[in-house]
C-alpha atoms as a printed R data frame, in Angstrom:
    type eleno elety resid chain resno       x       y       z
1   ATOM     1    CA   UNK     A     1   0.018 -74.369 -42.422
2   ATOM     2    CA   UNK     A     2  -3.079 -72.311 -41.945
3   ATOM     3    CA   UNK     A     3  -4.560 -70.897 -38.784
4   ATOM     4    CA   UNK     A     4  -7.887 -70.796 -40.626
5   ATOM     5    CA   UNK     A     5  -7.760 -74.590 -41.183
6   ATOM     6    CA   UNK     A     6  -6.994 -75.162 -37.506
7   ATOM     7    CA   UNK     A     7  -9.775 -72.804 -36.476
8   ATOM     8    CA   UNK     A     8 -12.216 -74.682 -38.721
9   ATOM     9    CA   UNK     A     9 -11.020 -77.984 -37.231
10  ATOM    10    CA   UNK     A    10 -11.821 -76.605 -33.765
11  ATOM    11    CA   UNK     A    11 -15.243 -75.403 -34.936
12  ATOM    12    CA   UNK     A    12 -16.035 -78.856 -36.333
13  ATOM    13    CA   UNK     A    13 -14.837 -80.509 -33.101
14  ATOM    14    CA   UNK     A    14 -17.093 -78.285 -30.985
15  ATOM    15    CA   UNK     A    15 -20.077 -78.759 -33.311
16  ATOM    16    CA   UNK     A    16 -19.665 -82.541 -33.017
17  ATOM    17    CA   UNK     A    17 -19.539 -82.345 -29.210
18  ATOM    18    CA   UNK     A    18 -22.674 -80.196 -29.140
19  ATOM    19    CA   UNK     A    19 -24.561 -82.553 -31.452
20  ATOM    20    CA   UNK     A    20 -23.459 -85.671 -29.546
21  ATOM    21    CA   UNK     A    21 -24.485 -84.177 -26.194
22  ATOM    22    CA   UNK     A    22 -27.866 -82.989 -27.516
23  ATOM    23    CA   UNK     A    23 -28.638 -86.365 -29.086
24  ATOM    24    CA   UNK     A    24 -27.666 -88.263 -25.926
25  ATOM    25    CA   UNK     A    25 -29.652 -85.849 -23.745
26  ATOM    26    CA   UNK     A    26 -32.742 -86.289 -25.918
27  ATOM    27    CA   UNK     A    27 -32.338 -90.078 -25.871
28  ATOM    28    CA   UNK     A    28 -32.073 -90.073 -22.065
29  ATOM    29    CA   UNK     A    29 -35.166 -87.872 -21.820
30  ATOM    30    CA   UNK     A    30 -37.069 -90.202 -24.148
31  ATOM    31    CA   UNK     A    31 -35.977 -93.137 -21.989
32  ATOM    32    CA   UNK     A    32 -37.259 -91.392 -18.863
33  ATOM    33    CA   UNK     A    33 -40.571 -90.695 -20.555
34  ATOM    34    CA   UNK     A    34 -40.841 -94.289 -21.786
35  ATOM    35    CA   UNK     A    35 -40.070 -95.596 -18.303
36  ATOM    36    CA   UNK     A    36 -43.179 -93.890 -17.016
37  ATOM    37    CA   UNK     A    37 -45.320 -95.717 -19.553
38  ATOM    38    CA   UNK     A    38 -43.992 -99.221 -19.034
39  ATOM    39    CA   UNK     A    39 -43.136 -99.575 -15.353
40  ATOM    40    CA   UNK     A    40 -44.879 -99.614 -12.024
41  ATOM    41    CA   UNK     A    41 -43.983 -98.949  -8.379
42  ATOM    42    CA   UNK     A    42 -40.398 -98.742  -7.137
43  ATOM    43    CA   UNK     A    43 -38.988 -99.986 -10.439
44  ATOM    44    CA   UNK     A    44 -40.630 -97.032 -12.159
45  ATOM    45    CA   UNK     A    45 -39.115 -94.533  -9.713
46  ATOM    46    CA   UNK     A    46 -35.632 -96.073  -9.939
47  ATOM    47    CA   UNK     A    47 -35.665 -96.270 -13.730
48  ATOM    48    CA   UNK     A    48 -36.941 -92.730 -14.070
49  ATOM    49    CA   UNK     A    49 -34.330 -91.407 -11.616
50  ATOM    50    CA   UNK     A    50 -31.518 -93.192 -13.482
51  ATOM    51    CA   UNK     A    51 -32.706 -91.771 -16.801
52  ATOM    52    CA   UNK     A    52 -32.906 -88.290 -15.268
53  ATOM    53    CA   UNK     A    53 -29.342 -88.576 -13.952
54  ATOM    54    CA   UNK     A    54 -28.181 -89.619 -17.412
55  ATOM    55    CA   UNK     A    55 -30.025 -86.678 -18.966
56  ATOM    56    CA   UNK     A    56 -28.455 -84.289 -16.444
57  ATOM    57    CA   UNK     A    57 -24.971 -85.661 -17.188
58  ATOM    58    CA   UNK     A    58 -25.463 -85.036 -20.907
59  ATOM    59    CA   UNK     A    59 -26.873 -81.567 -20.165
60  ATOM    60    CA   UNK     A    60 -23.593 -80.768 -18.361
61  ATOM    61    CA   UNK     A    61 -21.612 -82.035 -21.353
62  ATOM    62    CA   UNK     A    62 -23.748 -79.854 -23.620
63  ATOM    63    CA   UNK     A    63 -23.162 -76.811 -21.419
64  ATOM    64    CA   UNK     A    64 -19.404 -77.460 -21.552
65  ATOM    65    CA   UNK     A    65 -19.482 -77.796 -25.357
66  ATOM    66    CA   UNK     A    66 -21.439 -74.547 -25.649
67  ATOM    67    CA   UNK     A    67 -18.838 -72.844 -23.436
68  ATOM    68    CA   UNK     A    68 -16.092 -74.133 -25.747
69  ATOM    69    CA   UNK     A    69 -17.991 -72.718 -28.717
70  ATOM    70    CA   UNK     A    70 -18.157 -69.332 -26.968
71  ATOM    71    CA   UNK     A    71 -14.438 -69.475 -26.102
72  ATOM    72    CA   UNK     A    72 -13.599 -70.267 -29.715
73  ATOM    73    CA   UNK     A    73 -15.788 -67.421 -30.982
74  ATOM    74    CA   UNK     A    74 -13.576 -64.971 -29.074
75  ATOM    75    CA   UNK     A    75 -10.565 -65.993 -31.191
76  ATOM    76    CA   UNK     A    76  -9.885 -64.142 -34.426
77  ATOM    77    CA   UNK     A    77  -8.055 -66.609 -36.715
78  ATOM    78    CA   UNK     A    78  -6.896 -63.753 -38.960
79  ATOM    79    CA   UNK     A    79  -5.267 -61.765 -36.147
80  ATOM    80    CA   UNK     A    80  -1.522 -61.448 -36.508
81  ATOM    81    CA   UNK     A    81   0.572 -61.022 -33.378
82  ATOM    82    CA   UNK     A    82   4.209 -61.161 -32.414
83  ATOM    83    CA   UNK     A    83   3.525 -62.563 -28.954
84  ATOM    84    CA   UNK     A    84   1.808 -65.827 -28.027
85  ATOM    85    CA   UNK     A    85  -1.842 -65.459 -27.021
86  ATOM    86    CA   UNK     A    86  -5.175 -67.214 -27.683
87  ATOM    87    CA   UNK     A    87  -5.384 -67.940 -31.411
88  ATOM    88    CA   UNK     A    88  -1.618 -68.070 -31.912
89  ATOM    89    CA   UNK     A    89   0.026 -70.741 -33.997
90  ATOM    90    CA   UNK     A    90   3.375 -71.477 -32.344
91  ATOM    91    CA   UNK     A    91   6.157 -73.342 -34.113
92  ATOM    92    CA   UNK     A    92   8.704 -74.863 -31.745
93  ATOM    93    CA   UNK     A    93  11.584 -77.282 -32.111
94  ATOM    94    CA   UNK     A    94   9.319 -79.893 -30.472
95  ATOM    95    CA   UNK     A    95   6.128 -79.428 -32.469
96  ATOM    96    CA   UNK     A    96   3.570 -76.884 -33.552
97  ATOM    97    CA   UNK     A    97   0.938 -75.644 -31.090
98  ATOM    98    CA   UNK     A    98  -2.371 -73.918 -31.786
99  ATOM    99    CA   UNK     A    99  -3.568 -72.018 -28.724
100 ATOM   100    CA   UNK     A   100  -7.359 -72.336 -28.850
101 ATOM   101    CA   UNK     A   101  -9.054 -75.414 -27.353
102 ATOM   102    CA   UNK     A   102  -7.869 -78.371 -25.332
103 ATOM   103    CA   UNK     A   103  -8.175 -81.075 -27.983
104 ATOM   104    CA   UNK     A   104  -4.726 -82.620 -27.888
105 ATOM   105    CA   UNK     A   105  -2.807 -83.933 -30.856
106 ATOM   106    CA   UNK     A   106  -4.550 -83.536 -34.205
107 ATOM   107    CA   UNK     A   107  -3.631 -84.063 -37.838
108 ATOM   108    CA   UNK     A   108  -4.830 -81.188 -39.994
109 ATOM   109    CA   UNK     A   109  -4.019 -81.110 -43.701
110 ATOM   110    CA   UNK     A   110  -1.565 -83.972 -43.187
111 ATOM   111    CA   UNK     A   111   0.435 -82.208 -40.483
112 ATOM   112    CA   UNK     A   112   0.601 -82.860 -36.714
113 ATOM   113    CA   UNK     A   113  -0.448 -80.108 -34.318
114 ATOM   114    CA   UNK     A   114  -1.004 -79.855 -30.593
115 ATOM   115    CA   UNK     A   115  -4.267 -78.021 -29.936
116 ATOM   116    CA   UNK     A   116  -4.156 -76.631 -26.413
117 ATOM   117    CA   UNK     A   117  -6.318 -74.349 -24.308
118 ATOM   118    CA   UNK     A   118  -4.991 -70.899 -23.424
119 ATOM   119    CA   UNK     A   119  -5.473 -72.001 -19.785
120 ATOM   120    CA   UNK     A   120  -3.304 -75.111 -20.209
121 ATOM   121    CA   UNK     A   121   0.034 -75.166 -18.396
122 ATOM   122    CA   UNK     A   122   2.052 -75.300 -21.639
123 ATOM   123    CA   UNK     A   123   0.156 -72.333 -23.144
124 ATOM   124    CA   UNK     A   124   0.518 -70.401 -19.886
125 ATOM   125    CA   UNK     A   125   4.275 -71.032 -19.976
126 ATOM   126    CA   UNK     A   126   4.421 -69.766 -23.577
127 ATOM   127    CA   UNK     A   127   2.118 -66.773 -23.068
128 ATOM   128    CA   UNK     A   128   3.439 -63.406 -24.232
129 ATOM   129    CA   UNK     A   129   6.685 -64.921 -25.562
130 ATOM   130    CA   UNK     A   130   8.072 -64.105 -28.997
131 ATOM   131    CA   UNK     A   131   9.899 -66.055 -31.684
132 ATOM   132    CA   UNK     A   132  13.439 -66.765 -30.531
133 ATOM   133    CA   UNK     A   133  12.468 -67.247 -26.900
134 ATOM   134    CA   UNK     A   134  12.793 -70.525 -25.063
135 ATOM   135    CA   UNK     A   135  10.286 -71.957 -22.622
136 ATOM   136    CA   UNK     A   136  10.874 -74.636 -20.015
137 ATOM   137    CA   UNK     A   137   7.910 -76.869 -19.261
138 ATOM   138    CA   UNK     A   138   8.020 -80.202 -17.378
139 ATOM   139    CA   UNK     A   139  11.822 -80.175 -17.515
140 ATOM   140    CA   UNK     A   140  11.725 -79.851 -21.323
141 ATOM   141    CA   UNK     A   141  12.970 -76.755 -23.126
142 ATOM   142    CA   UNK     A   142  10.979 -75.565 -26.149
143 ATOM   143    CA   UNK     A   143  12.637 -73.178 -28.602
144 ATOM   144    CA   UNK     A   144   9.998 -70.937 -30.159
145 ATOM   145    CA   UNK     A   145  10.820 -70.647 -33.840
146 ATOM   146    CA   UNK     A   146   7.833 -68.628 -35.069
147 ATOM   147    CA   UNK     A   147   4.570 -67.132 -33.848
148 ATOM   148    CA   UNK     A   148   1.721 -66.696 -36.331
């Protein structure tokens, strides 16, 4: 198990989101521009407005992906700590959590992980705990076996 591999997985995830949002935003912009060439009257205005809304939606998704990239950049994957904080790899009796981004369940190097945001309720419940502690979340008790 490697925090570096999980960090790289998160980087790849964010890069994909950025690329997808940029491509979709550019396609929506091209559609809006094309609408102006091929339409007339009210149909032109409606089509252009719909394309602009689509472009704006993808611009918001891009902004969110860029924020995730910035959040991830603040994590040092080589940092070793005894307490749970952003960037921690937490082994529990109910699974292994990487506190970085809200991605959900992921398989990295053939092993299951839960990738969660530091702001997520489960990460907040685990925050500042050490190996040996137990955490109750949603009426489930998690025994923290190790913090990396």
